């Protein structure tokens, strides 16, 4: 099977997490850069990665890379790429792009130029005009420091679109980021789980999917499924492999709560669509009533933090309450994701670790408070990527 160069895109700060996911799928040889993990693989990886990646944003097929200091070089190099190997005579090929610190800084102008160059190549190869009524082959260019990389987007819509979100509610957390928060914690399927500010349930649902090892992309489609160059068998095999890897439900349900009964209704609907409603116990109550008799669990949450609710004072009162009710939870590890540098001071405890992450364009911090380790078990050693983006260690 022929080899291709693939790039999994991700939010800044999560490259190592996506790299680990790719390693677990068997793709060891990687090159990591800001928001990108690039690797060599056979064609089956296009289906396997789209179906299985939890934290990646999209999977891109690299068509070529070249220097583009001006429009002439940009146009000529794009026209010279073998687009006909992937784009059929009737295919649709919309162009998107980005530019950072490059002479060609106008993205709309580059989009038009790239579209024209690809069309000229395809018209010459196919000997006719292009109706663009067939399968969708989205093109994407990435200009960085006058170097252009051309891609085909194999995913289509972002991989955060799992297919289970009925309504997002206020200030939703993307599924890919929620999955990253769980993966960056010490939680395992045999340990208790609580999210006391669950909102529409995204963190709990992503944790539940991991608990059962349900691939996040089993229930959605991808634009590359319609590409004639990729056998339908590749997608059947990828989904079959993922289906066979699903685990039984864990012994204890995950706990998720919120004070708002309306978002809990949405959370239950989302969990049902995700197929994990039987392993998440949703409750309506205020964080001030939070309690547990269980030990050695993980609290993973994204509480209100002012920018989201436009009420910083209210958010800070919630942080104080969370600190008070968990003060004696010495065996629990707490993982709190907020967009405020004031959290640690208001919470009143120094975090074990802090990690800078982004929620969209908003810079946030993931505060990690590690509790006592379970008996007869060794606490997982810090992952290599946890040495990155940490503050005040």
PDB file of C-alpha atoms in Angstrom, residues 70-215:
ATOM      1  CA  UNK A  70       5.915  35.895  -4.210  1.00  0.00           C
ATOM      2  CA  UNK A  71       2.720  35.160  -6.157  1.00  0.00           C
ATOM      3  CA  UNK A  72       4.558  33.786  -9.193  1.00  0.00           C
ATOM      4  CA  UNK A  73       6.317  31.109  -7.150  1.00  0.00           C
ATOM      5  CA  UNK A  74       3.100  30.401  -5.229  1.00  0.00           C
ATOM      6  CA  UNK A  75       1.063  29.905  -8.412  1.00  0.00           C
ATOM      7  CA  UNK A  76       3.654  27.903 -10.360  1.00  0.00           C
ATOM      8  CA  UNK A  77       4.479  25.511  -7.532  1.00  0.00           C
ATOM      9  CA  UNK A  78       0.816  24.793  -6.814  1.00  0.00           C
ATOM     10  CA  UNK A  79       0.093  24.203 -10.502  1.00  0.00           C
ATOM     11  CA  UNK A  80       2.960  21.696 -10.693  1.00  0.00           C
ATOM     12  CA  UNK A  81       1.562  19.432  -7.950  1.00  0.00           C
ATOM     13  CA  UNK A  82      -0.202  16.194  -9.061  1.00  0.00           C
ATOM     14  CA  UNK A  83      -3.724  17.186  -8.010  1.00  0.00           C
ATOM     15  CA  UNK A  84      -5.234  14.748 -10.495  1.00  0.00           C
ATOM     16  CA  UNK A  85      -4.030  11.887  -8.285  1.00  0.00           C
ATOM     17  CA  UNK A  86      -6.727  12.826  -5.773  1.00  0.00           C
ATOM     18  CA  UNK A  87      -9.161  15.311  -7.320  1.00  0.00           C
ATOM     19  CA  UNK A  88     -11.499  13.742  -9.882  1.00  0.00           C
ATOM     20  CA  UNK A  89     -12.631  15.614 -13.005  1.00  0.00           C
ATOM     21  CA  UNK A  90     -16.000  16.490 -11.444  1.00  0.00           C
ATOM     22  CA  UNK A  91     -14.834  16.991  -7.834  1.00  0.00           C
ATOM     23  CA  UNK A  92     -15.441  20.132  -5.803  1.00  0.00           C
ATOM     24  CA  UNK A  93     -12.234  21.656  -4.431  1.00  0.00           C
ATOM     25  CA  UNK A  94     -12.856  24.753  -2.280  1.00  0.00           C
ATOM     26  CA  UNK A  95      -9.675  26.387  -0.979  1.00  0.00           C
ATOM     27  CA  UNK A  96      -8.994  27.641   2.546  1.00  0.00           C
ATOM     28  CA  UNK A  97      -5.721  28.821   4.003  1.00  0.00           C
ATOM     29  CA  UNK A  98      -3.697  30.656   6.602  1.00  0.00           C
ATOM     30  CA  UNK A  99      -0.633  32.905   6.536  1.00  0.00           C
ATOM     31  CA  UNK A 100       1.836  33.672   9.306  1.00  0.00           C
ATOM     32  CA  UNK A 101       4.870  35.945   8.998  1.00  0.00           C
ATOM     33  CA  UNK A 102       4.970  35.613   5.195  1.00  0.00           C
ATOM     34  CA  UNK A 103       5.255  38.048   2.304  1.00  0.00           C
ATOM     35  CA  UNK A 104       1.975  36.660   0.948  1.00  0.00           C
ATOM     36  CA  UNK A 105      -0.170  37.783   3.857  1.00  0.00           C
ATOM     37  CA  UNK A 106      -3.533  38.254   2.125  1.00  0.00           C
ATOM     38  CA  UNK A 107      -5.351  34.946   2.599  1.00  0.00           C
ATOM     39  CA  UNK A 108      -8.247  35.802   0.214  1.00  0.00           C
ATOM     40  CA  UNK A 109      -5.805  36.708  -2.565  1.00  0.00           C
ATOM     41  CA  UNK A 110      -3.889  33.468  -2.017  1.00  0.00           C
ATOM     42  CA  UNK A 111      -7.116  31.476  -2.009  1.00  0.00           C
ATOM     43  CA  UNK A 112      -8.060  32.823  -5.420  1.00  0.00           C
ATOM     44  CA  UNK A 113      -4.570  32.251  -6.799  1.00  0.00           C
ATOM     45  CA  UNK A 114      -4.422  28.673  -5.483  1.00  0.00           C
ATOM     46  CA  UNK A 115      -7.855  27.862  -6.879  1.00  0.00           C
ATOM     47  CA  UNK A 116      -6.843  29.189 -10.298  1.00  0.00           C
ATOM     48  CA  UNK A 117      -3.560  27.227 -10.301  1.00  0.00           C
ATOM     49  CA  UNK A 118      -5.257  23.927  -9.387  1.00  0.00           C
ATOM     50  CA  UNK A 119      -8.020  24.471 -11.944  1.00  0.00           C
ATOM     51  CA  UNK A 120      -5.458  25.193 -14.663  1.00  0.00           C
ATOM     52  CA  UNK A 121      -3.636  21.952 -13.855  1.00  0.00           C
ATOM     53  CA  UNK A 122      -6.809  19.837 -13.787  1.00  0.00           C
ATOM     54  CA  UNK A 123      -8.254  21.343 -16.971  1.00  0.00           C
ATOM     55  CA  UNK A 124      -4.996  20.572 -18.757  1.00  0.00           C
ATOM     56  CA  UNK A 125      -4.962  16.964 -17.472  1.00  0.00           C
ATOM     57  CA  UNK A 126      -8.653  16.217 -18.056  1.00  0.00           C
ATOM     58  CA  UNK A 127      -8.964  18.246 -21.250  1.00  0.00           C
ATOM     59  CA  UNK A 128     -12.216  19.941 -20.277  1.00  0.00           C
ATOM     60  CA  UNK A 129     -13.796  22.451 -17.918  1.00  0.00           C
ATOM     61  CA  UNK A 130     -14.470  21.447 -14.328  1.00  0.00           C
ATOM     62  CA  UNK A 131     -18.155  21.216 -13.308  1.00  0.00           C
ATOM     63  CA  UNK A 132     -17.376  20.769  -9.574  1.00  0.00           C
ATOM     64  CA  UNK A 133     -20.524  18.732  -8.948  1.00  0.00           C
ATOM     65  CA  UNK A 134     -18.918  15.558  -7.558  1.00  0.00           C
ATOM     66  CA  UNK A 135     -17.207  14.549  -4.320  1.00  0.00           C
ATOM     67  CA  UNK A 136     -15.787  17.205  -1.993  1.00  0.00           C
ATOM     68  CA  UNK A 137     -11.972  17.536  -1.857  1.00  0.00           C
ATOM     69  CA  UNK A 138     -11.214  20.556   0.355  1.00  0.00           C
ATOM     70  CA  UNK A 139      -7.808  22.143  -0.284  1.00  0.00           C
ATOM     71  CA  UNK A 140      -5.893  23.977   2.434  1.00  0.00           C
ATOM     72  CA  UNK A 141      -2.647  25.964   2.280  1.00  0.00           C
ATOM     73  CA  UNK A 142      -0.479  26.905   5.240  1.00  0.00           C
ATOM     74  CA  UNK A 143       2.012  29.751   4.722  1.00  0.00           C
ATOM     75  CA  UNK A 144       4.636  30.109   7.438  1.00  0.00           C
ATOM     76  CA  UNK A 145       7.768  32.239   7.034  1.00  0.00           C
ATOM     77  CA  UNK A 146       7.356  32.173   3.219  1.00  0.00           C
ATOM     78  CA  UNK A 147       7.168  28.364   3.133  1.00  0.00           C
ATOM     79  CA  UNK A 148       3.895  27.002   1.794  1.00  0.00           C
ATOM     80  CA  UNK A 149       2.501  23.547   2.558  1.00  0.00           C
ATOM     81  CA  UNK A 150      -0.443  22.344   0.474  1.00  0.00           C
ATOM     82  CA  UNK A 151      -2.945  19.862   1.853  1.00  0.00           C
ATOM     83  CA  UNK A 152      -6.157  18.031   1.149  1.00  0.00           C
ATOM     84  CA  UNK A 153      -8.480  17.959   4.155  1.00  0.00           C
ATOM     85  CA  UNK A 154      -9.536  14.318   4.609  1.00  0.00           C
ATOM     86  CA  UNK A 155     -11.828  14.981   7.573  1.00  0.00           C
ATOM     87  CA  UNK A 156     -14.115  17.678   6.267  1.00  0.00           C
ATOM     88  CA  UNK A 157     -15.765  19.088   9.378  1.00  0.00           C
ATOM     89  CA  UNK A 158     -13.504  19.252  12.428  1.00  0.00           C
ATOM     90  CA  UNK A 159     -12.986  16.069  14.404  1.00  0.00           C
ATOM     91  CA  UNK A 160     -14.549  17.717  17.458  1.00  0.00           C
ATOM     92  CA  UNK A 161     -17.883  17.099  15.739  1.00  0.00           C
ATOM     93  CA  UNK A 162     -18.488  13.627  17.134  1.00  0.00           C
ATOM     94  CA  UNK A 163     -22.182  13.604  16.274  1.00  0.00           C
ATOM     95  CA  UNK A 164     -23.535  13.526  19.826  1.00  0.00           C
ATOM     96  CA  UNK A 165     -24.008  17.198  20.673  1.00  0.00           C
ATOM     97  CA  UNK A 166     -27.735  17.994  20.456  1.00  0.00           C
ATOM     98  CA  UNK A 167     -27.425  21.479  21.958  1.00  0.00           C
ATOM     99  CA  UNK A 168     -24.201  23.011  23.163  1.00  0.00           C
ATOM    100  CA  UNK A 169     -25.580  25.277  25.877  1.00  0.00           C
ATOM    101  CA  UNK A 170     -23.724  28.395  26.995  1.00  0.00           C
ATOM    102  CA  UNK A 171     -19.983  28.646  26.355  1.00  0.00           C
ATOM    103  CA  UNK A 172     -19.464  25.048  25.208  1.00  0.00           C
ATOM    104  CA  UNK A 173     -16.125  23.290  25.552  1.00  0.00           C
ATOM    105  CA  UNK A 174     -14.986  21.585  22.364  1.00  0.00           C
ATOM    106  CA  UNK A 175     -14.990  17.814  22.507  1.00  0.00           C
ATOM    107  CA  UNK A 176     -11.339  17.611  21.441  1.00  0.00           C
ATOM    108  CA  UNK A 177     -10.265  19.919  24.270  1.00  0.00           C
ATOM    109  CA  UNK A 178     -12.426  18.042  26.786  1.00  0.00           C
ATOM    110  CA  UNK A 179     -10.769  14.793  25.711  1.00  0.00           C
ATOM    111  CA  UNK A 180      -7.351  16.411  26.172  1.00  0.00           C
ATOM    112  CA  UNK A 181      -8.231  17.495  29.717  1.00  0.00           C
ATOM    113  CA  UNK A 182      -9.098  13.910  30.605  1.00  0.00           C
ATOM    114  CA  UNK A 183      -5.969  12.518  28.951  1.00  0.00           C
ATOM    115  CA  UNK A 184      -3.773  15.044  30.781  1.00  0.00           C
ATOM    116  CA  UNK A 185      -5.184  13.948  34.137  1.00  0.00           C
ATOM    117  CA  UNK A 186      -4.307  10.791  36.104  1.00  0.00           C
ATOM    118  CA  UNK A 187      -7.836   9.398  35.779  1.00  0.00           C
ATOM    119  CA  UNK A 188      -8.316   5.782  34.736  1.00  0.00           C
ATOM    120  CA  UNK A 189     -11.537   3.851  34.187  1.00  0.00           C
ATOM    121  CA  UNK A 190     -11.241   2.082  37.561  1.00  0.00           C
ATOM    122  CA  UNK A 191     -11.066   5.347  39.534  1.00  0.00           C
ATOM    123  CA  UNK A 192     -14.032   7.521  40.619  1.00  0.00           C
ATOM    124  CA  UNK A 193     -14.806  10.538  38.425  1.00  0.00           C
ATOM    125  CA  UNK A 194     -16.677  13.753  39.250  1.00  0.00           C
ATOM    126  CA  UNK A 195     -17.392  16.892  37.220  1.00  0.00           C
ATOM    127  CA  UNK A 196     -19.347  19.323  39.459  1.00  0.00           C
ATOM    128  CA  UNK A 197     -19.793  21.966  36.723  1.00  0.00           C
ATOM    129  CA  UNK A 198     -20.688  19.595  33.904  1.00  0.00           C
ATOM    130  CA  UNK A 199     -22.759  21.961  31.730  1.00  0.00           C
ATOM    131  CA  UNK A 200     -23.773  20.055  28.608  1.00  0.00           C
ATOM    132  CA  UNK A 201     -21.703  17.093  29.782  1.00  0.00           C
ATOM    133  CA  UNK A 202     -18.766  17.222  27.391  1.00  0.00           C
ATOM    134  CA  UNK A 203     -15.948  16.320  29.809  1.00  0.00           C
ATOM    135  CA  UNK A 204     -17.936  13.484  31.403  1.00  0.00           C
ATOM    136  CA  UNK A 205     -19.007  12.140  28.004  1.00  0.00           C
ATOM    137  CA  UNK A 206     -15.446  12.176  26.661  1.00  0.00           C
ATOM    138  CA  UNK A 207     -14.257  10.390  29.812  1.00  0.00           C
ATOM    139  CA  UNK A 208     -17.037   7.821  29.426  1.00  0.00           C
ATOM    140  CA  UNK A 209     -16.054   7.193  25.804  1.00  0.00           C
ATOM    141  CA  UNK A 210     -12.497   6.557  26.993  1.00  0.00           C
ATOM    142  CA  UNK A 211     -13.714   4.312  29.817  1.00  0.00           C
ATOM    143  CA  UNK A 212     -15.337   2.039  27.243  1.00  0.00           C
ATOM    144  CA  UNK A 213     -12.643   2.661  24.618  1.00  0.00           C
ATOM    145  CA  UNK A 214     -15.287   3.826  22.150  1.00  0.00           C
ATOM    146  CA  UNK A 215     -13.635   5.530  19.186  1.00  0.00           C
TER     147      UNK A 215
END
